[in-house]
Short mmCIF file of C-alpha atoms in Angstrom, two decimals:
data_model
loop_
_atom_site.label_atom_id
_atom_site.label_comp_id
_atom_site.label_asym_id
_atom_site.label_seq_id
_atom_site.Cartn_x
_atom_site.Cartn_y
_atom_site.Cartn_z
CA MET A 1 33.38 -216.64 -160.86
CA VAL A 2 33.58 -212.89 -161.64
CA THR A 3 31.69 -212.18 -164.92
CA PHE A 4 32.93 -209.64 -167.81
CA GLU A 5 30.19 -207.20 -166.52
CA THR A 6 31.57 -207.00 -163.01
CA VAL A 7 35.33 -206.65 -164.19
CA MET A 8 33.94 -203.59 -166.44
CA GLU A 9 32.05 -202.32 -163.38
CA ILE A 10 35.20 -202.79 -161.12
CA LYS A 11 37.00 -200.74 -163.64
CA ILE A 12 34.50 -198.05 -164.08
CA LEU A 13 34.09 -197.49 -160.38
CA HIS A 14 38.16 -197.15 -159.90
CA LYS A 15 37.93 -194.59 -162.87
CA GLN A 16 35.53 -192.66 -160.77
CA GLY A 17 37.93 -192.21 -157.88
CA MET A 18 36.39 -195.09 -155.84
CA SER A 19 38.77 -196.95 -153.67
CA SER A 20 39.58 -200.74 -153.72
CA ARG A 21 38.07 -201.28 -150.28
CA ALA A 22 34.91 -199.28 -151.43
CA ILE A 23 34.37 -201.19 -154.85
CA ALA A 24 35.20 -204.46 -153.09
CA ARG A 25 32.09 -203.63 -150.57
CA GLU A 26 29.98 -202.08 -153.24
CA LEU A 27 30.07 -205.26 -155.47
CA GLY A 28 30.17 -207.71 -152.53
CA LEU A 29 33.95 -208.91 -153.46
CA SER A 30 36.97 -209.37 -151.70
CA ARG A 31 39.67 -206.62 -151.72
CA ASN A 32 42.21 -209.19 -153.53
CA THR A 33 39.80 -209.97 -156.10
CA VAL A 34 39.36 -206.09 -156.98
CA LYS A 35 42.90 -205.69 -156.65
CA ARG A 36 43.34 -208.69 -159.06
CA TYR A 37 41.51 -207.46 -161.72
CA LEU A 38 42.39 -203.82 -161.64
CA GLN A 39 45.92 -204.92 -162.19
CA ALA A 40 45.23 -207.52 -165.06
CA LYS A 41 45.40 -206.31 -168.57
CA SER A 42 42.05 -205.58 -170.30
CA GLU A 43 41.14 -207.90 -172.86
CA PRO A 44 38.01 -207.54 -175.03
CA PRO A 45 35.41 -209.89 -174.66
CA LYS A 46 35.24 -213.11 -177.04
CA TYR A 47 31.84 -213.68 -178.70
CA THR A 48 31.62 -217.01 -180.45
CA PRO A 49 29.18 -217.00 -183.43
CA ARG A 50 25.79 -218.38 -182.71
CA PRO A 51 25.63 -221.76 -184.43
CA ALA A 52 23.53 -221.59 -187.69
CA VAL A 53 19.70 -223.02 -187.22
CA ALA A 54 18.59 -225.26 -189.98
CA SER A 55 15.48 -224.07 -191.85
CA LEU A 56 12.79 -226.59 -192.73
CA LEU A 57 13.03 -224.63 -196.13
CA ASP A 58 16.90 -225.24 -196.73
CA GLU A 59 16.49 -228.26 -198.96
CA TYR A 60 13.85 -226.81 -201.23
CA ARG A 61 15.42 -223.49 -201.74
CA ASP A 62 17.31 -224.51 -205.02
CA TYR A 63 13.80 -226.07 -206.36
CA ILE A 64 12.00 -222.80 -205.60
CA ARG A 65 14.88 -220.65 -207.15
CA GLN A 66 14.75 -222.67 -210.33
CA ARG A 67 10.87 -222.68 -210.50
CA ILE A 68 10.89 -218.73 -210.20
CA ALA A 69 13.54 -218.44 -212.95
CA ASP A 70 11.79 -220.58 -215.35
CA ALA A 71 8.27 -218.76 -215.02
CA HIS A 72 9.81 -215.25 -215.33
CA PRO A 73 8.45 -212.77 -216.33
CA TYR A 74 5.28 -214.42 -214.93
CA LYS A 75 4.85 -214.91 -211.12
CA ILE A 76 4.00 -217.97 -209.34
CA PRO A 77 1.52 -217.90 -206.55
CA ALA A 78 3.27 -218.91 -203.03
CA THR A 79 0.31 -221.33 -202.58
CA VAL A 80 1.27 -222.95 -205.54
CA ILE A 81 5.04 -223.30 -204.80
CA ALA A 82 3.75 -224.47 -201.02
CA ARG A 83 1.48 -227.29 -202.54
CA GLU A 84 4.65 -228.52 -204.84
CA ILE A 85 7.19 -228.46 -202.09
CA ARG A 86 4.56 -230.09 -199.50
CA ASP A 87 4.43 -232.84 -202.14
CA GLN A 88 8.04 -233.33 -201.69
CA GLY A 89 7.95 -233.23 -197.90
CA TYR A 90 7.88 -229.81 -196.79
CA ARG A 91 6.72 -229.36 -193.24
CA GLY A 92 7.34 -225.71 -192.82
CA GLY A 93 4.90 -222.61 -192.57
CA MET A 94 3.74 -219.92 -195.39
CA THR A 95 5.81 -216.93 -193.63
CA ILE A 96 9.05 -218.27 -194.08
CA LEU A 97 8.16 -219.54 -197.80
CA ARG A 98 6.70 -216.17 -198.37
CA ALA A 99 9.69 -214.14 -197.21
CA PHE A 100 12.16 -216.32 -199.45
CA ILE A 101 10.01 -215.62 -202.66
CA ARG A 102 10.06 -212.03 -202.02
CA SER A 103 13.77 -211.90 -201.75
CA LEU A 104 14.05 -213.77 -205.22
CA SER A 105 11.66 -211.16 -206.88
CA VAL A 106 13.44 -209.01 -209.68
CA PRO A 107 12.03 -205.64 -209.51
CA GLN A 108 10.41 -204.66 -212.90
CA GLU A 109 11.76 -201.74 -215.02
CA GLN A 110 9.47 -199.36 -215.85
CA GLU A 111 8.64 -198.60 -219.53
CA PRO A 112 9.72 -195.27 -220.85
CA ALA A 113 6.88 -192.80 -221.23
CA VAL A 114 6.12 -192.13 -224.86
CA ARG A 115 4.76 -188.89 -225.44
CA PHE A 116 1.64 -189.18 -227.76
CA GLU A 117 1.05 -186.00 -230.06
CA THR A 118 -1.23 -185.47 -232.84
CA GLU A 119 -1.29 -182.95 -235.92
CA PRO A 120 -2.79 -179.61 -235.23
CA GLY A 121 -6.56 -179.55 -234.93
CA ARG A 122 -7.06 -183.38 -234.67
CA GLN A 123 -7.82 -183.94 -231.01
CA MET A 124 -8.51 -182.05 -227.69
CA GLN A 125 -8.74 -183.78 -224.22
CA VAL A 126 -11.45 -182.31 -222.00
CA ASP A 127 -11.73 -183.04 -218.19
CA TRP A 128 -13.02 -181.73 -214.86
CA GLY A 129 -10.84 -180.90 -211.72
CA THR A 130 -12.52 -180.35 -208.36
CA MET A 131 -11.00 -177.65 -206.13
CA ARG A 132 -13.64 -177.63 -203.42
CA ASN A 133 -16.51 -179.62 -202.20
CA GLY A 134 -19.29 -178.60 -199.73
CA ARG A 135 -22.03 -175.89 -199.84
CA SER A 136 -19.88 -173.65 -202.03
CA PRO A 137 -18.18 -176.09 -204.46
CA LEU A 138 -15.85 -175.10 -206.93
CA HIS A 139 -14.82 -177.22 -210.11
CA VAL A 140 -12.57 -176.34 -212.94
CA PHE A 141 -12.97 -177.20 -216.85
CA VAL A 142 -9.77 -178.27 -218.37
CA ALA A 143 -9.40 -178.31 -222.13
CA VAL A 144 -6.00 -179.46 -223.60
CA PRO A 145 -5.36 -179.58 -227.55
CA GLY A 146 -3.16 -182.45 -228.07
CA TYR A 147 -0.98 -180.37 -230.47
CA SER A 148 -0.15 -177.33 -228.77
CA ARG A 149 -0.83 -178.43 -224.88
CA MET A 150 -2.34 -174.91 -224.48
CA LEU A 151 -4.60 -175.01 -221.41
CA TYR A 152 -8.30 -173.54 -221.60
CA ILE A 153 -9.43 -173.33 -217.57
CA GLU A 154 -12.93 -172.20 -216.73
CA PHE A 155 -14.28 -172.28 -213.00
CA THR A 156 -17.86 -173.49 -212.43
CA ASP A 157 -19.73 -174.36 -209.26
CA ASN A 158 -21.30 -177.74 -210.89
CA MET A 159 -20.44 -180.31 -213.45
CA ARG A 160 -23.84 -180.72 -215.07
CA TYR A 161 -24.27 -181.42 -218.69
CA ASP A 162 -25.37 -178.04 -219.62
CA THR A 163 -22.29 -176.29 -217.91
CA LEU A 164 -20.29 -178.87 -219.67
CA GLU A 165 -21.62 -177.88 -223.19
CA THR A 166 -21.14 -174.40 -222.52
CA CYS A 167 -17.48 -174.78 -221.30
CA HIS A 168 -16.90 -176.46 -224.59
CA ARG A 169 -18.33 -173.73 -226.69
CA ASN A 170 -16.05 -171.24 -224.47
CA ALA A 171 -12.97 -173.18 -225.14
CA PHE A 172 -13.77 -173.50 -228.99
CA ARG A 173 -13.93 -169.70 -228.95
CA PHE A 174 -10.51 -169.35 -226.98
CA PHE A 175 -8.73 -171.83 -229.46
CA GLY A 176 -10.36 -170.26 -232.33
CA GLY A 177 -11.46 -173.41 -233.84
CA VAL A 178 -13.15 -176.92 -233.24
CA PRO A 179 -11.01 -180.17 -233.07
CA ARG A 180 -12.08 -183.21 -235.22
CA GLU A 181 -12.26 -185.26 -231.99
CA VAL A 182 -12.64 -184.89 -228.52
CA LEU A 183 -11.28 -187.34 -225.89
CA TYR A 184 -12.98 -187.80 -222.55
CA ASP A 185 -11.94 -189.86 -219.13
CA ASN A 186 -15.26 -191.77 -218.56
CA MET A 187 -16.90 -188.53 -217.62
CA LYS A 188 -20.12 -189.16 -215.90
CA THR A 189 -21.99 -186.57 -218.00
CA VAL A 190 -20.66 -188.03 -221.23
CA VAL A 191 -20.69 -191.92 -220.47
CA LEU A 192 -24.11 -193.20 -219.01
CA GLN A 193 -23.11 -196.57 -219.05
CA ARG A 194 -20.08 -198.49 -220.21
CA ASP A 195 -20.22 -201.50 -222.53
CA ALA A 196 -23.97 -201.07 -222.54
CA TYR A 197 -24.52 -202.70 -225.75
CA GLN A 198 -21.23 -204.59 -226.17
CA ILE A 199 -17.52 -204.57 -225.21
CA GLY A 200 -16.32 -201.10 -226.17
CA GLN A 201 -19.89 -199.73 -227.20
CA HIS A 202 -20.86 -197.31 -224.50
CA ARG A 203 -24.14 -195.57 -224.10
CA PHE A 204 -23.60 -191.72 -224.08
CA HIS A 205 -25.41 -188.57 -223.02
CA PRO A 206 -28.16 -187.94 -225.66
CA SER A 207 -27.67 -184.50 -225.62
CA LEU A 208 -24.07 -184.87 -226.54
CA TRP A 209 -24.81 -186.38 -229.74
CA GLN A 210 -27.19 -183.56 -230.57
CA PHE A 211 -24.22 -181.00 -229.73
CA GLY A 212 -21.75 -182.78 -231.96
CA LYS A 213 -24.19 -182.61 -234.82
CA GLU A 214 -24.36 -178.75 -234.20
CA ILE A 215 -20.53 -178.22 -234.29
CA PRO A 216 -19.02 -179.12 -237.35
CA ASP A 217 -16.06 -181.45 -237.49
CA CYS A 218 -16.36 -181.83 -233.64
CA VAL A 219 -18.12 -185.12 -233.34
CA ALA A 220 -19.39 -187.17 -236.51
CA PRO A 221 -23.12 -188.12 -235.99
CA SER A 222 -22.38 -191.70 -236.44
CA GLY A 223 -20.19 -191.50 -233.19
CA HIS A 224 -17.03 -192.95 -234.51
CA ARG A 225 -15.02 -189.93 -233.70
CA LEU A 226 -16.11 -189.44 -230.00
CA LYS A 227 -13.67 -191.23 -227.97
CA VAL A 228 -13.51 -192.43 -224.33
CA ARG A 229 -10.23 -193.15 -223.16
CA TRP A 230 -7.84 -192.84 -220.26
CA ASN A 231 -5.27 -190.33 -221.23
CA GLY A 232 -2.91 -188.50 -219.15
CA TRP A 233 -2.93 -184.62 -220.89
CA CYS A 234 -5.17 -183.36 -218.25
CA SER A 235 -4.05 -185.15 -215.18
CA THR A 236 -0.95 -183.12 -214.52
CA PRO A 237 -2.05 -179.59 -215.32
CA VAL A 238 -5.36 -179.88 -212.98
CA THR A 239 -2.90 -181.36 -210.22
CA VAL A 240 -0.61 -178.20 -210.67
CA PHE A 241 -3.36 -175.79 -210.76
CA THR A 242 -5.08 -177.16 -207.55
CA SER A 243 -2.15 -177.39 -205.74
CA HIS A 244 -1.38 -173.40 -205.56
#
């Protein structure tokens, strides 16, 4: 029996100028066979669809869909669902189960960012950025008031506490005043130990307290106005600046 591939090869060799005798000799066929297929009308090959293979997971798909829908917006671990359907007789593996669960996952919509603003003179965020490490390090001190978003940037070769305090004083002179609150992002020279006394009660650098007493309206001696929290004000300016 001549296969479809052989028929196509006959036609290709013929288009390349090869005679029927030469094609027959090349492919090991009789001349009559070659002539017959050259004279026959070309028909595209017919492919039959591959029969669907039953999956061990098929009879449990509806149950899984319902379980995930009922739990939304919370996620059920694949191991939990596997245990439940195995109790019902499932004998398949975890790979196909995890793939099916992923296909049912609904992409979570990101909440729109809310711009946080304060009244003039209320808050200022301070952070460090590192431009270069090694033997000749280069760091950048960044201060951003919450109202104006004006940047104060100062380059240093270290991030020690005494340098931090000097940069604060320079920033206050630059802005022409002192904010009521200064926000830090868990800076090591500010926060010595998180939750040292209880949840939310951190241990701060002792010199910072003294500095707060010396600077009017900056940090209350009681520490209630010294805030350490995650905030994105400084992240973008530092990234943009160091990328140039």
